[in-house]
């Protein structure tokens, strides 16, 4: 099975998701999204394909979220901010042929394996 994980090695949930994939026999393509951020269009597609709201895909606890005053931002403004500042993207996203999930909790990745 082909899978891609948008991964931050410093994030425990991201590391656990990667291990969960490997334990399931899947060796995913690893995209370190802080170094290789998705485009705005790719981000918008992942969020849509995951069936979540744009606001759900934003790391609200990130200090930059507050600094950029994103609490009342529109979806377009949030997408622009995440594309320009990938640290604002909630993690990890996993994409397979069966779908896309923001894998919080980790076990939600099972839905697309």
Backbone as a printed PyTorch tensor [residue, N CA C, xyz], in Angstrom:
tensor([[[  0.8420,  -1.1850,   0.0000],
         [  0.0000,   0.0000,   0.0000],
         [  0.8840,   1.2450,   0.0000]],

        [[  0.5360,   2.1860,  -0.8580],
         [  1.2470,   3.4610,  -0.9010],
         [  0.6510,   4.3980,   0.1450]],

        [[  1.5150,   5.0590,   0.8810],
         [  1.0730,   6.0110,   1.9040],
         [  2.1000,   7.1290,   1.9990]],

        [[  1.6060,   8.3030,   2.3380],
         [  2.4670,   9.4560,   2.5800],
         [  2.0920,  10.0390,   3.9280]],

        [[  3.0900,  10.3050,   4.7420],
         [  2.8620,  10.9660,   6.0290],
         [  3.5420,  12.3290,   5.9880]],

        [[  2.7950,  13.3500,   6.3610],
         [  3.3400,  14.7030,   6.5160],
         [  3.7990,  14.7760,   7.9630]],

        [[  5.0920,  14.6680,   8.1440],
         [  5.7000,  14.2920,   9.4100],
         [  6.5530,  15.4090,  10.0070]],

        [[  6.4760,  15.5080,  11.3310],
         [  7.3970,  16.3510,  12.0890],
         [  8.0550,  15.4250,  13.1160]],

        [[  9.3330,  15.0920,  12.9310],
         [  9.9890,  14.1480,  13.8320],
         [ 10.0200,  14.5970,  15.2910]],

        [[  9.8250,  15.8770,  15.5610],
         [  9.8280,  16.3690,  16.9390],
         [  8.4850,  16.1540,  17.6430]],

        [[  7.4640,  15.7800,  16.8810],
         [  6.1060,  15.6130,  17.4200],
         [  5.8800,  14.1560,  17.8170]],

        [[  5.5050,  13.9230,  19.0630],
         [  5.3000,  12.5510,  19.5270],
         [  4.1440,  11.8750,  18.7920]],

        [[  3.0760,  12.6000,  18.5010],
         [  1.9500,  12.0020,  17.7770],
         [  2.3740,  11.6160,  16.3640]],

        [[  3.1790,  12.4400,  15.7470],
         [  3.6770,  12.1300,  14.4120],
         [  4.5810,  10.8920,  14.4510]],

        [[  5.4410,  10.8140,  15.4260],
         [  6.3190,   9.6390,  15.5570],
         [  5.5050,   8.3740,  15.8240]],

        [[  4.4960,   8.4900,  16.6710],
         [  3.6450,   7.3280,  16.9750],
         [  2.8650,   6.8870,  15.7400]],

        [[  2.3890,   7.8420,  14.9490],
         [  1.6630,   7.4980,  13.7270],
         [  2.5810,   6.7940,  12.7380]],

        [[  3.7890,   7.2850,  12.5850],
         [  4.7600,   6.6470,  11.6990],
         [  5.0190,   5.2120,  12.1550]],

        [[  5.2010,   5.0210,  13.4400],
         [  5.4310,   3.6680,  13.9620],
         [  4.2010,   2.7930,  13.7600]],

        [[  3.0180,   3.3540,  13.9450],
         [  1.7650,   2.6180,  13.7470],
         [  1.6690,   2.1330,  12.2990]],

        [[  2.0190,   3.0120,  11.3600],
         [  2.0160,   2.6170,   9.9450],
         [  2.9930,   1.4700,   9.7110]],

        [[  4.1930,   1.5930,  10.2440],
         [  5.2060,   0.5490,  10.0660],
         [  4.7720,  -0.7620,  10.7110]],

        [[  4.1490,  -0.6750,  11.8870],
         [  3.6480,  -1.8810,  12.5580],
         [  2.5630,  -2.5600,  11.7240]],

        [[  1.8600,  -1.7790,  10.9040],
         [  0.8170,  -2.3220,  10.0240],
         [  1.4060,  -2.8140,   8.6960]],

        [[  2.7350,  -2.7640,   8.5800],
         [  3.3870,  -3.2490,   7.3750],
         [  3.4610,  -2.2360,   6.2500]],

        [[  3.2500,  -0.9690,   6.5760],
         [  3.2850,   0.0960,   5.5790],
         [  4.5270,   0.9530,   5.8080]],

        [[  5.3510,   1.0640,   4.7620],
         [  6.5020,   1.9670,   4.8350],
         [  6.1490,   3.1970,   3.9990]],

        [[  5.7250,   4.2690,   4.6710],
         [  5.2350,   5.4350,   3.9410],
         [  6.3470,   6.3060,   3.3690]],

        [[  5.9630,   7.0980,   2.4060],
         [  6.8100,   8.1940,   1.9720],
         [  6.7210,   9.2440,   3.0730]],

        [[  7.8490,   9.7120,   3.5370],
         [  7.8690,  10.6820,   4.6340],
         [  8.1650,  12.0610,   4.0680]],

        [[  7.2270,  12.9620,   4.2850],
         [  7.4190,  14.3540,   3.8840],
         [  7.5890,  15.1690,   5.1610]],

        [[  8.7810,  15.6670,   5.3660],
         [  9.0200,  16.5430,   6.5160],
         [  8.4800,  17.9120,   6.1200]],

        [[  7.2240,  18.1260,   6.4780],
         [  6.4840,  19.2700,   5.9450],
         [  7.0310,  20.6330,   6.3930]],

        [[  7.8320,  20.6670,   7.4340],
         [  8.4390,  21.9440,   7.8100],
         [  9.5640,  22.3130,   6.8370]],

        [[ 10.1700,  21.2840,   6.2310],
         [ 11.2330,  21.5020,   5.2470],
         [ 10.6850,  21.5360,   3.8180]],

        [[  9.6410,  20.7450,   3.5650],
         [  9.0110,  20.6500,   2.2500],
         [  7.5130,  20.8680,   2.4290]],

        [[  7.0910,  22.0980,   2.6760],
         [  5.6760,  22.3260,   2.9740],
         [  4.7840,  22.0750,   1.7600]],

        [[  3.5690,  21.5920,   2.0250],
         [  2.6230,  21.4570,   0.9320],
         [  2.2320,  22.8390,   0.4180]],

        [[  1.8550,  22.9010,  -0.8450],
         [  1.3500,  24.1620,  -1.3850],
         [ -0.0070,  24.4460,  -0.7640]],

        [[ -0.4780,  25.6350,  -0.9500],
         [ -1.7990,  25.9940,  -0.4380],
         [ -2.8550,  25.0610,  -1.0370]],

        [[ -2.7320,  24.7900,  -2.3530],
         [ -3.6990,  23.9160,  -3.0290],
         [ -3.6240,  22.4880,  -2.4800]],

        [[ -2.4120,  21.9920,  -2.2390],
         [ -2.2620,  20.6500,  -1.6690],
         [ -2.8470,  20.5960,  -0.2610]],

        [[ -2.5950,  21.6130,   0.4980],
         [ -3.1200,  21.6900,   1.8570],
         [ -4.6450,  21.7240,   1.8490]],

        [[ -5.1930,  22.5400,   0.9870],
         [ -6.6490,  22.6430,   0.8740],
         [ -7.2530,  21.2900,   0.4860]],

        [[ -6.6060,  20.5760,  -0.4300],
         [ -7.1000,  19.2600,  -0.8580],
         [ -7.0120,  18.2530,   0.2800]],

        [[ -5.8960,  18.2420,   1.0120],
         [ -5.7680,  17.2970,   2.1300],
         [ -6.8600,  17.5330,   3.1680]],

        [[ -7.1080,  18.7790,   3.4880],
         [ -8.1300,  19.1160,   4.4850],
         [ -9.4990,  18.6870,   3.9980]],

        [[ -9.7950,  18.9870,   2.7440],
         [-11.0830,  18.5950,   2.1570],
         [-11.2260,  17.0780,   2.1230]],

        [[-10.1780,  16.3890,   1.6510],
         [-10.2210,  14.9330,   1.5590],
         [-10.3380,  14.2720,   2.9220]],

        [[ -9.8070,  14.9190,   3.9530],
         [ -9.9060,  14.3860,   5.3120],
         [-11.2920,  14.6240,   5.9120]],

        [[-12.0820,  15.4780,   5.2490],
         [-13.4350,  15.7510,   5.7300],
         [-13.4710,  16.5820,   6.9950]],

        [[-12.4790,  17.4550,   7.1410],
         [-12.4300,  18.2940,   8.3350],
         [-12.5220,  19.7650,   7.9460]],

        [[-12.7680,  20.5930,   8.9270],
         [-12.7960,  22.0370,   8.7200],
         [-11.3630,  22.5680,   8.6870]],

        [[-11.1690,  23.6520,   7.9710],
         [ -9.8460,  24.2700,   7.8970],
         [ -9.3350,  24.5800,   9.3040]],

        [[-10.2020,  25.1070,  10.1470],
         [ -9.7880,  25.4920,  11.5070],
         [ -9.2710,  24.2890,  12.3020]],

        [[ -9.7770,  23.0940,  12.0060],
         [ -9.3250,  21.8830,  12.6860],
         [ -7.8830,  21.5590,  12.3180]],

        [[ -7.4530,  21.9790,  11.1380],
         [ -6.1130,  21.6670,  10.6410],
         [ -5.0640,  22.6850,  11.0750]],

        [[ -5.4550,  23.6460,  11.9020],
         [ -4.5270,  24.6890,  12.3550],
         [ -4.0920,  24.3930,  13.7930]],

        [[ -2.7960,  24.5600,  14.0430],
         [ -2.2750,  24.4020,  15.4000],
         [ -2.5250,  25.6870,  16.1840]],

        [[ -3.5980,  25.6740,  16.9370],
         [ -3.9990,  26.8690,  17.6800],
         [ -3.0950,  27.1420,  18.8770]],

        [[ -2.4010,  26.1270,  19.3470],
         [ -1.4990,  26.3230,  20.4980],
         [ -0.1540,  26.9010,  20.0850]],

        [[  0.0770,  26.9840,  18.8010],
         [  1.3340,  27.5490,  18.2940],
         [  1.3340,  29.0520,  18.5680]],

        [[  2.4220,  29.5830,  19.0960],
         [  2.4800,  31.0110,  19.4380],
         [  2.2250,  31.8900,  18.2140]],

        [[  2.6400,  31.4460,  17.0410],
         [  2.4330,  32.2140,  15.8180],
         [  0.9460,  32.4120,  15.5120]],

        [[  0.1220,  31.4600,  15.9050],
         [ -1.3280,  31.5710,  15.7120],
         [ -1.8400,  32.8340,  16.4050]],

        [[ -1.3920,  33.0300,  17.6210],
         [ -1.7960,  34.2100,  18.3800],
         [ -1.1510,  35.4700,  17.8140]],

        [[  0.1340,  35.3730,  17.4780],
         [  0.8590,  36.5280,  16.9360],
         [  0.2220,  37.0470,  15.6450]],

        [[ -0.2710,  36.1230,  14.8210],
         [ -0.8980,  36.5190,  13.5530],
         [ -2.3810,  36.8510,  13.7090]],

        [[ -2.8760,  36.7520,  14.9430],
         [ -4.2660,  37.0880,  15.2520],
         [ -5.2310,  36.3010,  14.3590]],

        [[ -5.0960,  34.9670,  14.3940],
         [ -5.8840,  34.1080,  13.5030],
         [ -7.1770,  33.5870,  14.1210]],

        [[ -7.4750,  33.9700,  15.3390],
         [ -8.6630,  33.4460,  16.0070],
         [ -9.9430,  33.7090,  15.2260]],

        [[-10.0390,  34.8450,  14.5710],
         [-11.2460,  35.1820,  13.8170],
         [-11.0110,  35.1750,  12.3070]],

        [[ -9.9280,  34.5240,  11.8810],
         [ -9.5810,  34.5110,  10.4570],
         [-10.5440,  33.6340,   9.6580]],

        [[-10.7000,  33.9720,   8.3980],
         [-11.5130,  33.1630,   7.4830],
         [-10.7180,  31.9210,   7.0770]],

        [[-11.4090,  30.9820,   6.4370],
         [-10.7230,  29.7880,   5.9470],
         [ -9.6010,  30.1650,   4.9810]],

        [[ -9.8710,  31.1050,   4.0890],
         [ -8.8430,  31.5300,   3.1320],
         [ -7.6360,  32.1240,   3.8550]],

        [[ -7.8770,  32.9270,   4.8550],
         [ -6.7780,  33.5170,   5.6140],
         [ -5.9800,  32.4450,   6.3560]],

        [[ -6.6910,  31.4610,   6.9050],
         [ -6.0090,  30.3730,   7.6040],
         [ -5.1500,  29.5510,   6.6360]],

        [[ -5.7050,  29.2380,   5.4660],
         [ -4.9420,  28.4840,   4.4660],
         [ -3.7030,  29.2580,   4.0240]],

        [[ -3.8670,  30.5490,   3.8030],
         [ -2.7190,  31.3870,   3.4340],
         [ -1.6570,  31.3650,   4.5320]],

        [[ -2.0990,  31.4840,   5.7800],
         [ -1.1670,  31.4970,   6.9080],
         [ -0.4450,  30.1610,   7.0360]],

        [[ -1.1740,  29.0520,   6.8650],
         [ -0.5420,  27.7320,   6.9670],
         [  0.4380,  27.4920,   5.8150]],

        [[  0.0760,  27.9380,   4.6210],
         [  0.9710,  27.7680,   3.4740],
         [  2.2550,  28.5840,   3.6650]],

        [[  2.1280,  29.7630,   4.2230],
         [  3.2910,  30.6340,   4.4470],
         [  4.0940,  30.2230,   5.6780]],

        [[  3.4270,  29.5810,   6.6440],
         [  4.0470,  29.2190,   7.9210],
         [  3.6560,  27.7840,   8.2730]],

        [[  4.3210,  26.7890,   7.6990],
         [  3.8810,  25.4030,   7.8900],
         [  3.8750,  24.9320,   9.3430]],

        [[  4.5390,  25.6420,  10.2330],
         [  4.4780,  25.2840,  11.6500],
         [  3.0350,  25.3500,  12.1630]],

        [[  2.1800,  26.0700,  11.4520],
         [  0.7750,  26.2000,  11.8430],
         [ -0.0830,  25.0060,  11.4250]],

        [[  0.4760,  24.0940,  10.6260],
         [ -0.2920,  22.9340,  10.1610],
         [ -0.3170,  21.8800,  11.2550]],

        [[ -1.5240,  21.4560,  11.6180],
         [ -1.6730,  20.3730,  12.5920],
         [ -1.0850,  19.1120,  11.9740]],

        [[ -0.5970,  18.2340,  12.7940],
         [  0.0830,  17.0540,  12.2900],
         [ -0.3140,  15.8100,  13.0580]],

        [[ -0.0770,  14.6910,  12.4140],
         [  0.3460,  14.4480,  11.0450],
         [ -0.8360,  14.1320,  10.1400]],

        [[ -0.7430,  14.5460,   8.9090],
         [ -1.6730,  14.1090,   7.8770],
         [ -1.0890,  12.8530,   7.2470]],

        [[ -1.9510,  11.8870,   6.9580],
         [ -1.5550,  10.6860,   6.2350],
         [ -2.4810,  10.5410,   5.0370]],

        [[ -1.8780,  10.2650,   3.8740],
         [ -2.6260,  10.0990,   2.6380],
         [ -2.3420,   8.7010,   2.0870]],

        [[ -3.4160,   7.9470,   1.7970],
         [ -3.3020,   6.6480,   1.1290],
         [ -4.3090,   6.6230,  -0.0150]],

        [[ -4.3030,   5.5310,  -0.7610],
         [ -5.2770,   5.3650,  -1.8390],
         [ -6.7060,   5.3170,  -1.3000]],

        [[ -6.8530,   4.9820,  -0.0320],
         [ -8.1790,   4.8560,   0.5790],
         [ -8.6650,   6.1470,   1.2200]],

        [[ -7.8230,   7.1870,   1.2580],
         [ -8.2720,   8.4530,   1.8250],
         [ -7.1620,   9.2180,   2.5190]],

        [[ -7.5920,  10.2710,   3.1920],
         [ -6.6920,  11.1720,   3.9130],
         [ -7.2320,  11.3630,   5.3170]],

        [[ -6.3450,  11.3670,   6.2900],
         [ -6.7490,  11.6140,   7.6730],
         [ -5.7210,  12.5030,   8.3660]],

        [[ -6.2410,  13.3800,   9.2170],
         [ -5.4120,  14.0500,  10.2130],
         [ -5.4400,  13.0780,  11.3790]],

        [[ -4.3370,  12.4120,  11.6330],
         [ -4.3610,  11.2550,  12.5300],
         [ -4.1990,  11.6320,  13.9910]],

        [[ -5.2260,  12.2690,  14.4700],
         [ -5.3900,  12.5720,  15.8820],
         [ -6.7800,  12.0880,  16.2610]],

        [[ -6.9140,  10.9880,  16.9360],
         [ -5.8840,  10.1350,  17.5200],
         [ -5.1670,   9.2810,  16.4640]],

        [[ -4.0430,   8.7240,  16.8670],
         [ -3.2040,   7.9300,  15.9760],
         [ -4.0060,   6.8310,  15.2880]],

        [[ -4.8830,   6.1860,  16.0230],
         [ -5.6330,   5.0400,  15.4950],
         [ -6.5510,   5.3950,  14.3330]],

        [[ -6.8290,   6.6750,  14.1420],
         [ -7.7020,   7.0640,  13.0250],
         [ -7.0540,   6.7420,  11.6800]],

        [[ -5.7400,   6.5080,  11.6730],
         [ -5.0800,   6.1250,  10.4220],
         [ -5.5720,   4.7500,   9.9500]],

        [[ -6.0550,   3.9180,  10.8770],
         [ -6.5510,   2.5890,  10.4980],
         [ -7.7150,   2.6810,   9.5070]],

        [[ -8.4520,   3.7750,   9.5290],
         [ -9.5920,   3.9510,   8.6310],
         [ -9.1730,   3.9980,   7.1620]],

        [[ -7.9120,   4.3110,   6.8990],
         [ -7.4660,   4.4410,   5.5150],
         [ -6.3800,   3.4290,   5.1510]],

        [[ -6.2100,   2.4220,   5.9790],
         [ -5.2290,   1.3630,   5.6810],
         [ -5.9220,   0.1650,   5.0550]]])
